[in-house]
């Protein structure tokens, strides 16, 4: 038999042998990316499939099946951005027989959802584990350390943001994947505001993480777990739209002078810093990133990291932990590229700190507290240099 031709594919797609009947699939894999936003959140590894299946079986016995699976389908099978966490509805005493039947139906429904997701990713060549935002060894989520001295405001385009301080100089803060209400995010914003800046921390995840205070219950934490999917379905298009339509107009209304705005990000937020400084060069005077997850996020979205770095013109400060890839530590390729495109870029490594230490490190540990203070001094000094009064 004559050999079937191998389809030329883009990086990250599965090279596959096709028959003449597969022209539609060939076109999708070769160059038409309209299926990518739909399937980006669905690239599960085999382990991910097992975990998902186990999770839905457990939840199937405690949650109302119909509501749960509509929620899972919306989260995992659509390209839309979830705005709120859908609370699970518990059974209300309708009898053990009915509860058992609904639980079984819900569990089998969950297995069906997981199976469909797995079949879709195999069909479109999306096998394999996709990189997560945080590297191995990263610190987990932390409850908010302070309610902050600022306030939540609705910006011109309708998004919510934590706002503190005033002045003609401004800083936009992009949080890590756990949202603006976690860890020391607000506390750090307050400290920057005390230096004479107007600080705005937008909720790029659009309410996926509600404010649960400093002592959330285990049930609140459990119900918030699905929100971890939100950062991985929050596209740059969505972030850029919020910056253009909400944040930058708000800064102008508050008297911030054009060209005297910085952008800062932690973890996931560092990807926002690089994208923003490259796409909106006229808006930002400089950027700062702590324990950046730029490599992981560019891989996740199929972006060319070096190309994005070459577009950056504003000076950058990068504070790497021990868990960042070598390319994002002093002397790595990221520093080389950024110095070539920006000139005044500074990389520093905190070799004894874990990824996430700036907003989430345990301040009861004197060593961690000292390194957090040192990182914030670097950030304030860098902004003081590039955002003069």
CSV table of C-alpha atoms in Angstrom, one decimal:
chain,number,residue,atom,x,y,z
A,1,UNK,CA,0.0,0.0,0.0
A,2,UNK,CA,1.2,3.5,-0.7
A,3,UNK,CA,2.3,5.3,2.5
A,4,UNK,CA,0.0,7.9,3.9
A,5,UNK,CA,1.5,11.4,4.1
A,6,UNK,CA,2.4,12.8,7.5
A,7,UNK,CA,0.7,16.1,8.2
A,8,UNK,CA,3.0,19.1,9.0
A,9,UNK,CA,2.0,20.5,12.3
A,10,UNK,CA,2.8,23.4,14.5
A,11,UNK,CA,4.9,23.0,17.7
A,12,UNK,CA,3.0,21.3,20.5
A,13,UNK,CA,0.5,19.5,18.2
A,14,UNK,CA,0.6,15.8,17.7
A,15,UNK,CA,2.1,14.7,14.4
A,16,UNK,CA,-0.5,12.4,12.9
A,17,UNK,CA,-1.1,10.2,9.9
A,18,UNK,CA,-4.4,10.9,8.2
A,19,UNK,CA,-6.5,9.6,5.4
A,20,UNK,CA,-8.3,11.8,2.8
A,21,UNK,CA,-11.4,11.7,4.9
A,22,UNK,CA,-9.7,13.7,7.7
A,23,UNK,CA,-9.3,17.0,5.8
A,24,UNK,CA,-11.3,19.0,8.5
A,25,UNK,CA,-9.0,17.6,11.3
A,26,UNK,CA,-5.9,18.3,9.2
A,27,UNK,CA,-6.9,21.9,8.8
A,28,UNK,CA,-7.6,22.4,12.5
A,29,UNK,CA,-4.3,20.9,13.5
A,30,UNK,CA,-2.2,22.6,10.7
A,31,UNK,CA,-3.2,26.2,11.2
A,32,UNK,CA,-6.7,27.0,12.2
A,33,UNK,CA,-6.7,27.8,15.9
A,34,UNK,CA,-10.4,28.3,16.4
A,35,UNK,CA,-10.5,25.0,18.4
A,36,UNK,CA,-7.7,26.0,20.7
A,37,UNK,CA,-9.6,28.3,23.2
A,38,UNK,CA,-12.1,25.5,23.6
A,39,UNK,CA,-9.6,22.7,24.2
A,40,UNK,CA,-6.8,24.7,26.0
A,41,UNK,CA,-8.3,23.8,29.5
A,42,UNK,CA,-8.8,20.2,28.5
A,43,UNK,CA,-5.2,18.9,28.1
A,44,UNK,CA,-5.1,16.4,30.9
A,45,UNK,CA,-2.4,13.8,31.5
A,46,UNK,CA,-3.4,10.2,32.3
A,47,UNK,CA,-2.9,11.1,36.0
A,48,UNK,CA,-5.1,14.1,35.5
A,49,UNK,CA,-7.8,11.9,34.1
A,50,UNK,CA,-7.7,9.5,37.0
A,51,UNK,CA,-7.8,12.4,39.5
A,52,UNK,CA,-10.7,14.0,37.7
A,53,UNK,CA,-12.6,10.8,37.6
A,54,UNK,CA,-12.0,10.1,41.3
A,55,UNK,CA,-13.0,13.7,42.2
A,56,UNK,CA,-16.3,13.5,40.5
A,57,UNK,CA,-17.1,10.2,42.0
A,58,UNK,CA,-16.6,11.6,45.5
A,59,UNK,CA,-18.5,14.8,44.8
A,60,UNK,CA,-21.2,12.8,43.2
A,61,UNK,CA,-22.2,11.4,46.5
A,62,UNK,CA,-22.5,14.7,48.3
A,63,UNK,CA,-23.6,17.2,45.6
A,64,UNK,CA,-26.7,17.6,43.5
A,65,UNK,CA,-25.8,15.8,40.2
A,66,UNK,CA,-27.4,18.1,37.7
A,67,UNK,CA,-26.0,21.4,39.1
A,68,UNK,CA,-22.5,19.9,39.6
A,69,UNK,CA,-22.2,18.5,36.0
A,70,UNK,CA,-23.5,21.7,34.4
A,71,UNK,CA,-20.8,23.5,36.4
A,72,UNK,CA,-18.1,21.1,35.4
A,73,UNK,CA,-19.1,21.2,31.8
A,74,UNK,CA,-19.0,25.0,31.8
A,75,UNK,CA,-15.6,25.0,33.5
A,76,UNK,CA,-13.9,22.3,31.5
A,77,UNK,CA,-15.6,22.2,28.1
A,78,UNK,CA,-16.1,25.8,27.2
A,79,UNK,CA,-13.9,28.7,26.4
A,80,UNK,CA,-15.8,31.1,28.5
A,81,UNK,CA,-14.5,32.7,31.7
A,82,UNK,CA,-16.4,31.7,34.8
A,83,UNK,CA,-17.3,34.6,37.0
A,84,UNK,CA,-18.4,33.0,40.2
A,85,UNK,CA,-17.9,29.7,42.0
A,86,UNK,CA,-21.1,27.7,41.8
A,87,UNK,CA,-22.0,26.4,45.2
A,88,UNK,CA,-22.8,22.7,45.5
A,89,UNK,CA,-26.3,22.0,46.8
A,90,UNK,CA,-26.6,19.3,49.4
A,91,UNK,CA,-29.4,16.8,49.6
A,92,UNK,CA,-32.2,17.9,51.8
A,93,UNK,CA,-33.4,14.7,53.4
A,94,UNK,CA,-35.4,13.1,50.6
A,95,UNK,CA,-34.6,9.6,51.7
A,96,UNK,CA,-31.5,7.4,51.5
A,97,UNK,CA,-32.8,5.6,48.4
A,98,UNK,CA,-33.2,8.7,46.3
A,99,UNK,CA,-29.9,10.1,47.6
A,100,UNK,CA,-28.1,6.9,46.7
A,101,UNK,CA,-29.6,6.8,43.2
A,102,UNK,CA,-28.8,10.4,42.5
A,103,UNK,CA,-25.3,9.9,43.9
A,104,UNK,CA,-24.7,6.9,41.6
A,105,UNK,CA,-26.1,8.8,38.6
A,106,UNK,CA,-24.0,11.8,39.4
A,107,UNK,CA,-20.8,9.6,39.8
A,108,UNK,CA,-21.4,7.8,36.5
A,109,UNK,CA,-22.1,11.2,34.8
A,110,UNK,CA,-18.8,12.5,36.1
A,111,UNK,CA,-17.0,9.5,34.7
A,112,UNK,CA,-18.7,10.1,31.4
A,113,UNK,CA,-17.6,13.8,31.4
A,114,UNK,CA,-14.0,12.7,32.1
A,115,UNK,CA,-14.1,10.1,29.4
A,116,UNK,CA,-15.4,12.6,26.8
A,117,UNK,CA,-12.7,15.1,27.7
A,118,UNK,CA,-10.1,12.4,27.3
A,119,UNK,CA,-11.4,11.3,23.9
A,120,UNK,CA,-11.5,14.9,22.7
A,121,UNK,CA,-7.9,15.6,23.6
A,122,UNK,CA,-6.7,12.4,22.0
A,123,UNK,CA,-8.7,13.2,18.8
A,124,UNK,CA,-7.1,16.7,18.5
A,125,UNK,CA,-3.6,15.6,19.5
A,126,UNK,CA,-3.6,17.2,23.0
A,127,UNK,CA,-2.1,14.3,24.9
A,128,UNK,CA,0.4,14.9,27.6
A,129,UNK,CA,0.7,17.0,30.7
A,130,UNK,CA,0.5,20.8,30.2
A,131,UNK,CA,2.7,22.9,32.5
A,132,UNK,CA,1.1,24.3,35.5
A,133,UNK,CA,1.6,27.9,36.6
A,134,UNK,CA,3.7,27.1,39.8
A,135,UNK,CA,6.7,24.8,39.7
A,136,UNK,CA,7.3,21.8,41.9
A,137,UNK,CA,8.1,23.0,45.4
A,138,UNK,CA,6.0,26.1,45.2
A,139,UNK,CA,4.2,27.4,48.3
A,140,UNK,CA,0.4,26.8,48.4
A,141,UNK,CA,-2.3,29.4,48.9
A,142,UNK,CA,-2.3,31.6,52.0
A,143,UNK,CA,-5.2,33.2,53.7
A,144,UNK,CA,-5.3,37.0,53.5
A,145,UNK,CA,-3.0,38.6,56.1
A,146,UNK,CA,-4.8,41.9,56.2
A,147,UNK,CA,-8.1,43.4,54.9
A,148,UNK,CA,-6.0,46.4,53.7
A,149,UNK,CA,-6.4,50.0,54.3
A,150,UNK,CA,-7.7,50.6,50.7
A,151,UNK,CA,-11.1,49.7,49.2
A,152,UNK,CA,-12.7,47.7,46.5
A,153,UNK,CA,-13.9,49.8,43.6
A,154,UNK,CA,-15.7,49.2,40.3
A,155,UNK,CA,-13.6,50.5,37.4
A,156,UNK,CA,-15.0,52.3,34.3
A,157,UNK,CA,-15.4,49.0,32.4
A,158,UNK,CA,-17.2,47.2,35.2
A,159,UNK,CA,-14.4,45.1,36.7
A,160,UNK,CA,-13.5,45.1,40.4
A,161,UNK,CA,-10.1,46.2,41.8
A,162,UNK,CA,-8.4,46.9,45.1
A,163,UNK,CA,-7.4,50.6,45.2
A,164,UNK,CA,-5.2,52.3,47.7
A,165,UNK,CA,-3.2,55.6,47.7
A,166,UNK,CA,-3.1,58.6,45.4
A,167,UNK,CA,-0.7,60.6,43.3
A,168,UNK,CA,0.5,61.2,39.8
A,169,UNK,CA,2.6,58.0,39.8
A,170,UNK,CA,0.8,54.7,39.7
A,171,UNK,CA,1.4,51.0,40.0
A,172,UNK,CA,-0.8,48.2,38.6
A,173,UNK,CA,-0.4,44.9,40.5
A,174,UNK,CA,-1.2,41.5,39.0
A,175,UNK,CA,-1.8,38.8,41.7
A,176,UNK,CA,-0.7,35.2,41.6
A,177,UNK,CA,-3.1,32.4,40.6
A,178,UNK,CA,-4.9,32.6,44.0
A,179,UNK,CA,-6.4,36.0,43.4
A,180,UNK,CA,-6.3,39.4,44.9
A,181,UNK,CA,-7.9,38.4,48.2
A,182,UNK,CA,-5.2,35.9,49.2
A,183,UNK,CA,-1.9,36.2,51.1
A,184,UNK,CA,-0.2,39.6,51.5
A,185,UNK,CA,-1.3,41.0,48.2
A,186,UNK,CA,-3.3,43.9,49.8
A,187,UNK,CA,-0.6,44.4,52.4
A,188,UNK,CA,2.0,44.8,49.7
A,189,UNK,CA,-0.2,47.3,47.8
A,190,UNK,CA,-0.6,49.3,51.0
A,191,UNK,CA,3.1,49.4,51.5
A,192,UNK,CA,3.7,50.7,48.0
A,193,UNK,CA,1.0,53.3,48.4
A,194,UNK,CA,2.8,54.6,51.4
A,195,UNK,CA,5.7,55.6,49.1
A,196,UNK,CA,3.4,58.0,47.3
A,197,UNK,CA,1.9,55.8,44.5
A,198,UNK,CA,-1.7,55.2,43.4
A,199,UNK,CA,-1.9,51.4,43.5
A,200,UNK,CA,-4.6,49.4,41.6
A,201,UNK,CA,-4.8,45.6,41.8
A,202,UNK,CA,-7.5,44.5,39.3
A,203,UNK,CA,-9.4,41.3,39.7
A,204,UNK,CA,-8.3,39.7,36.4
A,205,UNK,CA,-10.2,36.5,37.3
A,206,UNK,CA,-13.5,38.4,37.5
A,207,UNK,CA,-14.8,37.3,40.9
A,208,UNK,CA,-13.7,33.7,40.7
A,209,UNK,CA,-12.0,34.1,44.1
A,210,UNK,CA,-14.4,35.8,46.6
A,211,UNK,CA,-13.0,37.5,49.7
A,212,UNK,CA,-13.2,34.9,52.4
A,213,UNK,CA,-11.4,36.8,55.1
A,214,UNK,CA,-8.4,35.7,57.1
A,215,UNK,CA,-9.9,32.5,58.5
A,216,UNK,CA,-11.9,30.6,55.8
A,217,UNK,CA,-13.5,27.3,56.8
A,218,UNK,CA,-12.5,24.0,55.2
A,219,UNK,CA,-15.8,24.0,53.4
A,220,UNK,CA,-15.2,27.5,51.9
A,221,UNK,CA,-11.7,26.3,50.8
A,222,UNK,CA,-13.2,23.2,49.2
A,223,UNK,CA,-15.8,25.1,47.3
A,224,UNK,CA,-13.2,27.5,46.0
A,225,UNK,CA,-11.0,24.8,44.6
A,226,UNK,CA,-12.6,24.8,41.1
A,227,UNK,CA,-11.5,28.5,40.8
A,228,UNK,CA,-7.9,27.2,40.3
A,229,UNK,CA,-8.9,26.5,36.7
A,230,UNK,CA,-9.7,30.2,36.1
A,231,UNK,CA,-6.1,31.5,35.6
A,232,UNK,CA,-5.5,28.8,33.0
A,233,UNK,CA,-8.5,29.9,31.0
A,234,UNK,CA,-7.9,33.7,31.4
A,235,UNK,CA,-6.4,34.7,28.1
A,236,UNK,CA,-4.2,37.6,27.3
A,237,UNK,CA,-7.0,39.1,25.2
A,238,UNK,CA,-9.2,39.2,28.4
A,239,UNK,CA,-6.4,40.8,30.4
A,240,UNK,CA,-5.5,43.4,27.8
A,241,UNK,CA,-9.2,44.3,27.4
A,242,UNK,CA,-9.4,45.0,31.1
A,243,UNK,CA,-6.2,47.1,31.1
A,244,UNK,CA,-7.4,49.2,28.1
A,245,UNK,CA,-11.0,49.6,29.1
A,246,UNK,CA,-10.9,49.6,32.9
A,247,UNK,CA,-7.6,50.2,34.5
A,248,UNK,CA,-5.8,52.7,32.4
A,249,UNK,CA,-8.9,55.0,32.0
A,250,UNK,CA,-9.3,54.8,35.8
A,251,UNK,CA,-5.7,55.9,36.4
A,252,UNK,CA,-6.2,58.8,34.1
A,253,UNK,CA,-9.4,59.8,36.0
A,254,UNK,CA,-7.5,59.7,39.3
A,255,UNK,CA,-4.8,62.0,37.9
A,256,UNK,CA,-2.0,59.6,37.1
A,257,UNK,CA,0.3,61.1,34.6
A,258,UNK,CA,0.9,59.2,31.3
A,259,UNK,CA,4.2,57.4,31.2
A,260,UNK,CA,4.5,57.3,35.0
A,261,UNK,CA,2.9,53.9,35.5
A,262,UNK,CA,4.6,50.6,36.5
A,263,UNK,CA,3.2,47.1,36.4
A,264,UNK,CA,4.1,44.5,39.0
A,265,UNK,CA,3.2,40.8,39.2
A,266,UNK,CA,3.7,37.6,41.2
A,267,UNK,CA,3.8,34.2,39.7
A,268,UNK,CA,1.0,34.2,37.1
A,269,UNK,CA,1.1,38.0,37.3
A,270,UNK,CA,4.6,38.1,35.9
A,271,UNK,CA,3.3,36.8,32.6
A,272,UNK,CA,0.9,39.8,32.7
A,273,UNK,CA,3.8,42.1,33.3
A,274,UNK,CA,5.8,40.8,30.3
A,275,UNK,CA,2.7,40.8,28.0
A,276,UNK,CA,1.6,44.3,29.1
A,277,UNK,CA,5.0,45.9,28.7
A,278,UNK,CA,5.3,44.4,25.2
A,279,UNK,CA,1.8,45.1,24.0
A,280,UNK,CA,1.3,48.6,25.6
A,281,UNK,CA,4.8,50.1,25.6
A,282,UNK,CA,3.4,53.7,25.8
A,283,UNK,CA,1.6,52.9,29.0
A,284,UNK,CA,4.3,51.5,31.2
A,285,UNK,CA,7.6,53.0,32.4
A,286,UNK,CA,8.9,49.8,34.0
A,287,UNK,CA,7.9,46.4,35.3
A,288,UNK,CA,8.7,44.2,38.3
A,289,UNK,CA,8.2,40.4,38.7
A,290,UNK,CA,8.7,38.2,41.7
A,291,UNK,CA,9.1,34.4,41.2
A,292,UNK,CA,7.9,34.6,37.6
A,293,UNK,CA,5.9,31.9,35.9
A,294,UNK,CA,6.4,33.3,32.4
A,295,UNK,CA,7.9,30.2,30.9
A,296,UNK,CA,5.1,28.0,32.1
A,297,UNK,CA,2.3,30.3,30.9
A,298,UNK,CA,3.9,30.9,27.5
A,299,UNK,CA,4.1,27.1,27.1
A,300,UNK,CA,0.6,26.7,28.2
A,301,UNK,CA,-0.7,29.2,25.6
A,302,UNK,CA,1.7,28.1,22.8
A,303,UNK,CA,3.5,31.5,22.8
A,304,UNK,CA,7.0,32.2,21.8
A,305,UNK,CA,8.7,33.4,25.0
A,306,UNK,CA,11.7,34.9,23.3
A,307,UNK,CA,9.6,36.8,20.9
A,308,UNK,CA,7.5,38.3,23.7
A,309,UNK,CA,10.6,39.3,25.6
A,310,UNK,CA,12.1,41.0,22.5
A,311,UNK,CA,9.0,43.2,22.3
A,312,UNK,CA,9.5,44.6,25.9
A,313,UNK,CA,11.0,48.1,25.9
A,314,UNK,CA,10.5,49.1,29.6
A,315,UNK,CA,13.2,48.3,32.2
A,316,UNK,CA,12.4,45.1,34.2
A,317,UNK,CA,13.2,43.9,37.7
A,318,UNK,CA,13.0,40.1,38.1
A,319,UNK,CA,13.3,38.4,41.5
A,320,UNK,CA,13.7,34.7,41.0
A,321,UNK,CA,13.3,32.0,43.7
A,322,UNK,CA,15.1,28.7,43.9
A,323,UNK,CA,12.3,27.0,41.9
A,324,UNK,CA,12.4,29.1,38.8
A,325,UNK,CA,13.9,27.6,35.6
A,326,UNK,CA,17.5,28.4,34.9
A,327,UNK,CA,16.5,30.6,32.0
A,328,UNK,CA,14.8,33.0,34.5
A,329,UNK,CA,17.7,33.3,36.9
A,330,UNK,CA,20.6,35.7,36.7
A,331,UNK,CA,22.7,34.9,33.6
A,332,UNK,CA,19.8,33.1,31.9
A,333,UNK,CA,18.4,33.6,28.4
A,334,UNK,CA,15.5,35.8,29.8
A,335,UNK,CA,18.0,38.3,31.3
A,336,UNK,CA,20.1,38.3,28.1
A,337,UNK,CA,17.1,39.0,25.9
A,338,UNK,CA,15.6,41.6,28.2
A,339,UNK,CA,18.8,43.5,28.7
A,340,UNK,CA,19.3,43.6,24.9
A,341,UNK,CA,15.8,45.0,24.4
A,342,UNK,CA,15.4,47.3,27.5
A,343,UNK,CA,19.0,48.1,28.6
A,344,UNK,CA,18.3,48.7,32.2
A,345,UNK,CA,17.1,45.3,33.5
A,346,UNK,CA,18.0,43.8,36.8
A,347,UNK,CA,17.8,40.1,37.8
A,348,UNK,CA,18.2,38.9,41.4
A,349,UNK,CA,18.0,35.4,42.8
A,350,UNK,CA,16.7,34.4,46.3
A,351,UNK,CA,18.3,31.0,46.3
A,352,UNK,CA,16.9,29.8,49.6
A,353,UNK,CA,13.3,30.9,49.0
A,354,UNK,CA,10.5,28.9,47.4
A,355,UNK,CA,8.3,30.0,44.6
A,356,UNK,CA,5.5,32.3,46.0
A,357,UNK,CA,7.5,33.5,49.0
A,358,UNK,CA,6.8,37.3,48.5
A,359,UNK,CA,3.0,37.2,48.9
A,360,UNK,CA,2.7,33.8,50.6
A,361,UNK,CA,5.8,33.0,52.6
A,362,UNK,CA,5.5,32.4,56.4
A,363,UNK,CA,6.4,35.7,58.0
A,364,UNK,CA,6.7,33.9,61.4
A,365,UNK,CA,10.0,32.5,60.0
A,366,UNK,CA,12.6,35.1,60.5
A,367,UNK,CA,14.6,34.0,57.5
A,368,UNK,CA,11.6,34.2,55.2
A,369,UNK,CA,10.5,37.5,56.7
A,370,UNK,CA,14.0,38.9,56.1
A,371,UNK,CA,14.0,37.9,52.4
A,372,UNK,CA,10.5,39.2,51.9
A,373,UNK,CA,11.6,42.6,53.2
A,374,UNK,CA,14.7,42.5,51.0
A,375,UNK,CA,12.6,41.7,47.9
A,376,UNK,CA,10.2,44.6,48.7
A,377,UNK,CA,13.2,47.0,49.1
A,378,UNK,CA,14.4,46.0,45.7
A,379,UNK,CA,11.0,46.7,44.2
A,380,UNK,CA,10.5,50.0,45.9
A,381,UNK,CA,14.1,51.1,44.9
A,382,UNK,CA,13.5,50.1,41.3
A,383,UNK,CA,10.2,52.0,41.1
A,384,UNK,CA,11.7,55.0,42.8
A,385,UNK,CA,14.4,55.1,40.1
A,386,UNK,CA,12.1,54.7,37.1
A,387,UNK,CA,9.1,56.6,38.4
A,388,UNK,CA,10.7,59.7,39.9
A,389,UNK,CA,8.6,62.3,41.6
